[in-house]
Short mmCIF file of N, CA, C and O in Angstrom, two decimals:
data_model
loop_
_atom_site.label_atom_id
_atom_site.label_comp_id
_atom_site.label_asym_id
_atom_site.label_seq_id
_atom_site.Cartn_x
_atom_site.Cartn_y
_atom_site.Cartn_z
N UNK A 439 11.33 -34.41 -41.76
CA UNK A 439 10.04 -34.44 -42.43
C UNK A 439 9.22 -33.21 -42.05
O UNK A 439 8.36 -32.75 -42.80
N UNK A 440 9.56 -32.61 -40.69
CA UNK A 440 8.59 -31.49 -40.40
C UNK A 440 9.22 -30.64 -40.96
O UNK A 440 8.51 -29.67 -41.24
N UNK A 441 10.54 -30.54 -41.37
CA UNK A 441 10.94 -29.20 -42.33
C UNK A 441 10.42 -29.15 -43.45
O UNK A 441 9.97 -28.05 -43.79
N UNK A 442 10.35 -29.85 -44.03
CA UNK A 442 9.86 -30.54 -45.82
C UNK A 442 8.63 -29.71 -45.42
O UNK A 442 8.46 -28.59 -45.91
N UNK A 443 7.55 -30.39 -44.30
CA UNK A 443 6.21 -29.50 -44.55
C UNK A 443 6.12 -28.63 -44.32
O UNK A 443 5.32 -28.03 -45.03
N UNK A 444 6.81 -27.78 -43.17
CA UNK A 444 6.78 -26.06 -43.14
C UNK A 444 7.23 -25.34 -44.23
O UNK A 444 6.69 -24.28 -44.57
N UNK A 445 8.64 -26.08 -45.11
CA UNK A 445 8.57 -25.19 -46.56
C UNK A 445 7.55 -25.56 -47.54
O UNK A 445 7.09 -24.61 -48.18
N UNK A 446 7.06 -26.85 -47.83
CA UNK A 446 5.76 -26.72 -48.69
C UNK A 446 4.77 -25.63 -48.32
O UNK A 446 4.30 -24.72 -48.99
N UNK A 447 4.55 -26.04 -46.86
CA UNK A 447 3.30 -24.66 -46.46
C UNK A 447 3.65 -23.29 -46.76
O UNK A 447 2.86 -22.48 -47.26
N UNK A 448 4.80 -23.06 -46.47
CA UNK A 448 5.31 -22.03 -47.29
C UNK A 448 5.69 -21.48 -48.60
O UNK A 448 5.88 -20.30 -48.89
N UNK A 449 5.77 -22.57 -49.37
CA UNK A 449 5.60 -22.08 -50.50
C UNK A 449 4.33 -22.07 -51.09
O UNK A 449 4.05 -21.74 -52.24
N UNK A 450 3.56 -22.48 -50.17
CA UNK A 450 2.22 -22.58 -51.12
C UNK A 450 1.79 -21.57 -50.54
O UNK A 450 1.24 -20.83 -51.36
N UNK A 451 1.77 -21.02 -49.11
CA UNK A 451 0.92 -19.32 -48.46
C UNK A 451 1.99 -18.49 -49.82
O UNK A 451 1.49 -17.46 -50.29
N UNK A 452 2.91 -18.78 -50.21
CA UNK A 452 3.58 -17.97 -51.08
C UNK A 452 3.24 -17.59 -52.36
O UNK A 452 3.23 -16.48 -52.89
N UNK A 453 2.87 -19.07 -52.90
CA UNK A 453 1.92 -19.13 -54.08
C UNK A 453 0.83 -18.56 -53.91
O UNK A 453 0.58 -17.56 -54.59
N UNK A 454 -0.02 -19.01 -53.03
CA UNK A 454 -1.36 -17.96 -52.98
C UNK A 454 -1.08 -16.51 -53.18
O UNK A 454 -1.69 -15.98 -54.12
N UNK A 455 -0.15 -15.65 -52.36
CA UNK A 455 -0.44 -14.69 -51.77
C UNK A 455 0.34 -13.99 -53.76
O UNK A 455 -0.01 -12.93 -54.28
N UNK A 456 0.95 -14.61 -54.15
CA UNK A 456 1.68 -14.40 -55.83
C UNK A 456 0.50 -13.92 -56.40
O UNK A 456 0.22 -12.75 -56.67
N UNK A 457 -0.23 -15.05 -56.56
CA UNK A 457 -1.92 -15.54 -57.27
C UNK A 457 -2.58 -14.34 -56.92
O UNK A 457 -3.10 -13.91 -57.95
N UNK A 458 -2.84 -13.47 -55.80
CA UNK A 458 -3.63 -12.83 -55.31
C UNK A 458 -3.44 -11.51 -55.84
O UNK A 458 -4.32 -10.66 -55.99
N UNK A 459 -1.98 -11.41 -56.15
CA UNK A 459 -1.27 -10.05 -56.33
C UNK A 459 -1.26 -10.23 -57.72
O UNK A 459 -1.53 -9.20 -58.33
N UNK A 460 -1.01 -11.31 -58.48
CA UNK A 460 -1.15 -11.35 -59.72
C UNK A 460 -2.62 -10.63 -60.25
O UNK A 460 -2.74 -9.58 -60.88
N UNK A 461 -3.86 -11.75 -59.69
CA UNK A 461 -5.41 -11.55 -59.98
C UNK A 461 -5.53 -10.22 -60.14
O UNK A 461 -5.92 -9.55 -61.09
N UNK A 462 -5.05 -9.89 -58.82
CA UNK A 462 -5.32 -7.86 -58.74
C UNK A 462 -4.39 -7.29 -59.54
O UNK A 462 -4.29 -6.08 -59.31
N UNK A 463 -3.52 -7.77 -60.58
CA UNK A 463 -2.98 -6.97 -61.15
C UNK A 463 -3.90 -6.85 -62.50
O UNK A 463 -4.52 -5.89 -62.97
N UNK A 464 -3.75 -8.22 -62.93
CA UNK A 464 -4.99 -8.13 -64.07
C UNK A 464 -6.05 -7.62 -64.18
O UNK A 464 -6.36 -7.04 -65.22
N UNK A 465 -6.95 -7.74 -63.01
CA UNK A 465 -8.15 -6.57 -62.54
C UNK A 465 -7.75 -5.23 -63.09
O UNK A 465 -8.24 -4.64 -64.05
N UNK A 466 -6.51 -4.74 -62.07
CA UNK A 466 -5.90 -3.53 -62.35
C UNK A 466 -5.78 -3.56 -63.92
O UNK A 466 -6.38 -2.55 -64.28
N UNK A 467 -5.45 -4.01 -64.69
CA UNK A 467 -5.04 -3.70 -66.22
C UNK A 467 -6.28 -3.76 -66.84
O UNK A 467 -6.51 -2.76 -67.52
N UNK A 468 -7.25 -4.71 -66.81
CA UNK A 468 -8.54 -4.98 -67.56
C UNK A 468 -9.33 -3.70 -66.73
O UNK A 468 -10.18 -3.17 -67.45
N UNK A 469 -9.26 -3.34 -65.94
CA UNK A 469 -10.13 -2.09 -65.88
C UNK A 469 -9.56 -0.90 -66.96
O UNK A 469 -10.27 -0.29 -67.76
N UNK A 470 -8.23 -0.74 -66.81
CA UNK A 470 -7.21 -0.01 -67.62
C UNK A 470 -7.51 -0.10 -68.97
O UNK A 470 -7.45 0.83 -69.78
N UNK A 471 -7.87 -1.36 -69.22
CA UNK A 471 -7.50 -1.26 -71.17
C UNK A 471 -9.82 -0.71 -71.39
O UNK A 471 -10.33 0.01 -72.24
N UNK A 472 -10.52 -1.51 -70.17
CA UNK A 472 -11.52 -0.87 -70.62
C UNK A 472 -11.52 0.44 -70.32
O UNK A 472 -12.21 1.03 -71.15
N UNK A 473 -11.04 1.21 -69.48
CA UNK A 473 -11.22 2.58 -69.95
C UNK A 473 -10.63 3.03 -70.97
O UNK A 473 -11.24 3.86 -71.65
N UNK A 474 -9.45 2.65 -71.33
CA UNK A 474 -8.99 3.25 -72.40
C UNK A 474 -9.86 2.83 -73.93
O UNK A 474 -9.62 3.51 -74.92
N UNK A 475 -10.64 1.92 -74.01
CA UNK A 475 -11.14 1.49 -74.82
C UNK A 475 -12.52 2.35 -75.04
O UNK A 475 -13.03 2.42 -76.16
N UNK A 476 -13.07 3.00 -73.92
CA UNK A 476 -14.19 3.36 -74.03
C UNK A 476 -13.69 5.23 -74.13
O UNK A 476 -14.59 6.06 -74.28
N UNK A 477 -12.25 5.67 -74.03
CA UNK A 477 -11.59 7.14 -74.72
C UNK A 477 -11.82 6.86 -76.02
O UNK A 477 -12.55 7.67 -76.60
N UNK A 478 -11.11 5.32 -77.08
CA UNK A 478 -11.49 5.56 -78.05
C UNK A 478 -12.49 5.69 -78.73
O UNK A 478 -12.58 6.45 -79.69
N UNK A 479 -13.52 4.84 -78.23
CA UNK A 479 -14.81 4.79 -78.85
C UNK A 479 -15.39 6.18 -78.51
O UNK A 479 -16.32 6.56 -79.22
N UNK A 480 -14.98 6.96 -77.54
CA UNK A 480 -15.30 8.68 -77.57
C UNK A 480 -14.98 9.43 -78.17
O UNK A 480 -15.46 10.56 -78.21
N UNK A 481 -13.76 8.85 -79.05
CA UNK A 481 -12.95 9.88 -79.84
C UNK A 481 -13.33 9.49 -81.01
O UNK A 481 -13.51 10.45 -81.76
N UNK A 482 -13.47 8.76 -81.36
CA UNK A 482 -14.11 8.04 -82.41
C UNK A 482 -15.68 8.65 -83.14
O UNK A 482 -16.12 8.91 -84.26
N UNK A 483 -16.18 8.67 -81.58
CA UNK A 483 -17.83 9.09 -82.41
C UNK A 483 -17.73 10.63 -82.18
O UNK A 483 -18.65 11.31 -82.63
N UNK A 484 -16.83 11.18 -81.62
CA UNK A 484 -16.63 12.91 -82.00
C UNK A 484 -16.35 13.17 -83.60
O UNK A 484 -16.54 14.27 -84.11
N UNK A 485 -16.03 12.41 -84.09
CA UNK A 485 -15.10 12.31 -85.73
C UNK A 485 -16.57 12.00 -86.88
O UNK A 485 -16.78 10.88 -87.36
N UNK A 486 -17.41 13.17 -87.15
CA UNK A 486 -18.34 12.61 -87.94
C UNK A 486 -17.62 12.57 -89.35
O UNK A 486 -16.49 13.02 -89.57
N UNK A 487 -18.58 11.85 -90.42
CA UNK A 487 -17.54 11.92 -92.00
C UNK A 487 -17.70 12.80 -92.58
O UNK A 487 -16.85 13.09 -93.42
N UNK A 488 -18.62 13.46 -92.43
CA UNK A 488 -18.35 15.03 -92.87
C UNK A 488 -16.76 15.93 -92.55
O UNK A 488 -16.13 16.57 -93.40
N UNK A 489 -16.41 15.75 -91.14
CA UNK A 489 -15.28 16.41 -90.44
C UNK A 489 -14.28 15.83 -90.81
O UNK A 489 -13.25 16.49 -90.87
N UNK A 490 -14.25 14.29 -91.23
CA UNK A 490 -13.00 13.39 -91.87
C UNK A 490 -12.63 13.89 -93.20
O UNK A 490 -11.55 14.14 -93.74
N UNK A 491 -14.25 13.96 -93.67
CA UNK A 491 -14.56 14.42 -95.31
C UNK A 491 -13.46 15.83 -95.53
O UNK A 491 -12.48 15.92 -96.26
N UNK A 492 -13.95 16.66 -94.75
CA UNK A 492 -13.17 18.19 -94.42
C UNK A 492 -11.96 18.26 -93.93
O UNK A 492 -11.56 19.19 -94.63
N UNK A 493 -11.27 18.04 -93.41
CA UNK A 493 -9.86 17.68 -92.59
C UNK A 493 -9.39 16.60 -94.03
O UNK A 493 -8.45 17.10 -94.65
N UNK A 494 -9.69 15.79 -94.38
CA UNK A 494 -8.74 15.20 -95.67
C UNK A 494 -8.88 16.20 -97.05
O UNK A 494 -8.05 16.37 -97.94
N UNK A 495 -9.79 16.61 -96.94
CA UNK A 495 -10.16 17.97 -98.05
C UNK A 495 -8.81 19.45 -97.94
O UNK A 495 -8.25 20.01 -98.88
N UNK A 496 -8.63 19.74 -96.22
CA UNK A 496 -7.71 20.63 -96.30
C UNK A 496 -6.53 20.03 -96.29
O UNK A 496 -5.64 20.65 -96.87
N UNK A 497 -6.27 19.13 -95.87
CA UNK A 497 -4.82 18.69 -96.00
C UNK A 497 -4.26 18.36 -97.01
O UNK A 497 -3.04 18.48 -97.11
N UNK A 498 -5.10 17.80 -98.11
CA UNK A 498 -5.24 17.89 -99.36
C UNK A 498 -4.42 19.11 -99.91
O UNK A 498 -3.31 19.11 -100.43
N UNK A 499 -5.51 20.41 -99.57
CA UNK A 499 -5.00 21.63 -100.38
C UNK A 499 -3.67 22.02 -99.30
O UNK A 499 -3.10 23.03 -99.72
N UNK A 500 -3.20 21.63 -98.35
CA UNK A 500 -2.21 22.09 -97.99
C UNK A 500 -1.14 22.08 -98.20
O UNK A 500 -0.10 22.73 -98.13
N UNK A 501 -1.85 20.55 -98.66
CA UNK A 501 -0.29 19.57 -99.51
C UNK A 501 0.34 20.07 -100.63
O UNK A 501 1.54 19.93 -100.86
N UNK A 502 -1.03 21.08 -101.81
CA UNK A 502 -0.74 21.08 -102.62
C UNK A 502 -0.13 22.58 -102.66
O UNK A 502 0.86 22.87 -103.33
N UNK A 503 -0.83 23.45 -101.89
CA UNK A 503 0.07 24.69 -101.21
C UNK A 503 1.47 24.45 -100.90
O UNK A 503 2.23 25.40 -101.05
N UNK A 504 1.90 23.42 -100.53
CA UNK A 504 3.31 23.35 -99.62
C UNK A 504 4.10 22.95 -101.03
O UNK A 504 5.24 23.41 -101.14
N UNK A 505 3.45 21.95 -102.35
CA UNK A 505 4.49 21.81 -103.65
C UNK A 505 4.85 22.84 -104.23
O UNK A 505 5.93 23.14 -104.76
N UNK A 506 3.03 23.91 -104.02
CA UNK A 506 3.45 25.24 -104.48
C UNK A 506 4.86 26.39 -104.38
O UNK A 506 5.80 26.79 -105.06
N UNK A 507 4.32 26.53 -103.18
CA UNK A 507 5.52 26.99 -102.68
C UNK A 507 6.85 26.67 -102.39
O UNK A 507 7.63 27.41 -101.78
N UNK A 508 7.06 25.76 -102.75
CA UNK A 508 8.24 25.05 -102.53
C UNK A 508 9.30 25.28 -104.27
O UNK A 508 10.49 25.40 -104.56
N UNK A 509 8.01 25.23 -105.03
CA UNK A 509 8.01 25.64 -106.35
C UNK A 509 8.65 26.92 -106.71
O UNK A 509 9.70 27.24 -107.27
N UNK A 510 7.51 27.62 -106.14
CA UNK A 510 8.11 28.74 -105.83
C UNK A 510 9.08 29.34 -105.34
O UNK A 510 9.67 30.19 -106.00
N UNK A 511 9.46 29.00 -104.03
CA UNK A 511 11.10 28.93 -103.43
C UNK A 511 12.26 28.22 -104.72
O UNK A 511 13.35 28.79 -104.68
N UNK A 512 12.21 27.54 -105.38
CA UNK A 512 13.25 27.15 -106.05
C UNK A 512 13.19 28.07 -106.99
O UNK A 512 14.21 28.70 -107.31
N UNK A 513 11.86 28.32 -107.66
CA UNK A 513 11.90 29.58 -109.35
C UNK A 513 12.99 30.78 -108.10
O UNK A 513 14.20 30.81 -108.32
N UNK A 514 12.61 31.36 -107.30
CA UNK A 514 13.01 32.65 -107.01
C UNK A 514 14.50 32.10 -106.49
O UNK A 514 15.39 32.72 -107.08
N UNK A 515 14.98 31.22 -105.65
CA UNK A 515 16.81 30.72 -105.45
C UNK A 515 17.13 30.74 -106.66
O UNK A 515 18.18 31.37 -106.76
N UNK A 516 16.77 30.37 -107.65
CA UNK A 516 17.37 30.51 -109.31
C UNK A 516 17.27 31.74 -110.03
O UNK A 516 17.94 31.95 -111.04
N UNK A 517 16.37 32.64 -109.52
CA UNK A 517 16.28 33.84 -110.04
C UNK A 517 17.62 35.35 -108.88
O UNK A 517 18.36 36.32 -109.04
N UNK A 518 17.09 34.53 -107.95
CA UNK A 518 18.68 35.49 -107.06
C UNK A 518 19.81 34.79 -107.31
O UNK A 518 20.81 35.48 -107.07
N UNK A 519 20.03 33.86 -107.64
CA UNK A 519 21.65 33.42 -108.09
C UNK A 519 21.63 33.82 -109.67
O UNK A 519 22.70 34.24 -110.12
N UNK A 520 20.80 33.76 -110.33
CA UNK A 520 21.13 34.71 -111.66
C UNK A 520 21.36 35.91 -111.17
O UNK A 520 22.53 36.17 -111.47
N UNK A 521 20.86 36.86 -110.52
CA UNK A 521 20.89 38.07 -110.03
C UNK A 521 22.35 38.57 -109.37
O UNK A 521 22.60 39.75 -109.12
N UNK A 522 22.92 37.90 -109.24
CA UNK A 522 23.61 37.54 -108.12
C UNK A 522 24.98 37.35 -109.36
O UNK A 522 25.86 38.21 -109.35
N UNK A 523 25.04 36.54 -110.08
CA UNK A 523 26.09 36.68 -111.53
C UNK A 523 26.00 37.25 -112.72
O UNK A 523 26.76 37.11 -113.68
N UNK A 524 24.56 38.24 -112.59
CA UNK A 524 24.46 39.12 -113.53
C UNK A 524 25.38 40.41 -112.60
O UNK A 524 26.16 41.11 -113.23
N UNK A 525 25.22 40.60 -111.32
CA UNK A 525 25.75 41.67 -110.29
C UNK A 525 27.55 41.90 -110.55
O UNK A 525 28.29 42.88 -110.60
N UNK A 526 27.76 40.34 -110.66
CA UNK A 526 29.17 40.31 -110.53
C UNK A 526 29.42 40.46 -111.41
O UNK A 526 30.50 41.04 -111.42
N UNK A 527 28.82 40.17 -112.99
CA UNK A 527 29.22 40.45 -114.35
C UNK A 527 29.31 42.05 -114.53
O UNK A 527 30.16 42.61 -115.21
N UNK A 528 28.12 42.79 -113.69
CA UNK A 528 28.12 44.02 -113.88
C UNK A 528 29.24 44.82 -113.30
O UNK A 528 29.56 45.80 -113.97
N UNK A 529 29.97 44.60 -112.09
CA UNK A 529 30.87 44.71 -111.01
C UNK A 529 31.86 44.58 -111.94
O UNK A 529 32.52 45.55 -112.31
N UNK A 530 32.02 43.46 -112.36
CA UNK A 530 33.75 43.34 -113.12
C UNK A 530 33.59 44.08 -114.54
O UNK A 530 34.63 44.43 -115.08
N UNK A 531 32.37 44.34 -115.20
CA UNK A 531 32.21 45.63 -116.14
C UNK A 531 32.74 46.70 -116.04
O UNK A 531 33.75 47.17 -116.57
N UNK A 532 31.85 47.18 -115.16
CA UNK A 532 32.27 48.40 -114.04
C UNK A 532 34.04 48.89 -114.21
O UNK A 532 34.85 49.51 -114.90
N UNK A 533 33.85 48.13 -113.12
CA UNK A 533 35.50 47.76 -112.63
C UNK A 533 36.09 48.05 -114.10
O UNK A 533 36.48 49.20 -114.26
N UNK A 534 36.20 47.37 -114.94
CA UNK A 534 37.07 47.37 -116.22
C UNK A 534 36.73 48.80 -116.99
O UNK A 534 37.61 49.37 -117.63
N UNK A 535 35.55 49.27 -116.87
CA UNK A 535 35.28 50.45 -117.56
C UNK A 535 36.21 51.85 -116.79
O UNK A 535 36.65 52.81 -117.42
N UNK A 536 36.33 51.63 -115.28
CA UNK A 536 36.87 52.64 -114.23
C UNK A 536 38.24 52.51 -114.78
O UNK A 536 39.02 53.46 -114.90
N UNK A 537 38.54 51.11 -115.15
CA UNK A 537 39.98 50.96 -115.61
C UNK A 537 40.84 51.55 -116.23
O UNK A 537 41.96 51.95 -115.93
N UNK A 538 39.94 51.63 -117.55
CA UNK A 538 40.08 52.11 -118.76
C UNK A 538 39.86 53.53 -119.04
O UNK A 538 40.37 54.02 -120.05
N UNK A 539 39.22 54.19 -118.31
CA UNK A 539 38.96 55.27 -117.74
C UNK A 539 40.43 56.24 -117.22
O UNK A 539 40.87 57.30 -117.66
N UNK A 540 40.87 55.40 -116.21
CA UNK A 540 41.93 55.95 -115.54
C UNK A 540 43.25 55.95 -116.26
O UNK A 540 44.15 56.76 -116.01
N UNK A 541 43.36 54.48 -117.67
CA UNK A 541 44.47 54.42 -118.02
C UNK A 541 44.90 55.80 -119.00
O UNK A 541 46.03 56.27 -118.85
N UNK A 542 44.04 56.34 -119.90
CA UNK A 542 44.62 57.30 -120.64
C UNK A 542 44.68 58.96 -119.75
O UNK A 542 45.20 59.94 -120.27
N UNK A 543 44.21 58.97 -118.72
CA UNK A 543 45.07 59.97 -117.77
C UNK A 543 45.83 59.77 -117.17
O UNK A 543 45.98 60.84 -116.58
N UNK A 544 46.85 58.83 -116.65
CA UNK A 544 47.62 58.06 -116.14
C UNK A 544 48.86 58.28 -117.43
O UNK A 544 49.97 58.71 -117.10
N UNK A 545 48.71 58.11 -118.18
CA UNK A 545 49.99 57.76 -119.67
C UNK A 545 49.92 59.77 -120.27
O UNK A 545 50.71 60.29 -121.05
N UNK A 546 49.30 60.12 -119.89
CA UNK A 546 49.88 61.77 -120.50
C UNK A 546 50.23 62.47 -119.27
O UNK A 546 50.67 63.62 -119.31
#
């Protein structure tokens, strides 16, 4: 029977001392989430709607800059790959004209 009560007493200085470390952890976190709560509400009232107004205004035109150009990048890849089989059309011209060129001094 005196063992029974030295482990109850012990589990209960055990329980407490859990409880204690627990309490202070929560302390520890609820101080935590209020500071972090009071960064946002700082970051928050730095952000007037004018500056939201402006910042969604350029991103806006950035967006529409970036279709631009993107636009643009495809007209000009389609304009160097024409370039590019007009070159080779001209090349195997060429080529065939040098050909033809060489064949009737070649045969006398």
């Amino acid at each position: 029977m005196r063992y029974a009560r030295s482990t109850w007493r012990e589990r209960t200085l055990n329980a407490e001392d859990a409880l204690k470390t627990a309490n202070a952890e929560i302390l520890n976190q609820r101080t935590r989430i209020g500071e972090l709560l009071g960064q946002i509400r700082d970051l928050q009232a730095e952000w007037t709607e004018e500056a939201i107004q402006r910042i969604t205004t350029e991103n806006t035109t950035l967006k529409q800059r970036v279709r631009q150009l993107t636009a643009d990048n495809r007209t000009l890849e389609e304009r160097l790959t024409a370039a590019r089989s007009n070159l080779r059309f001209q090349d195997r011209r060429v080529a065939d004209l040098e050909a033809k060129l060489v064949e009737p001094t070649t045969l006398t």
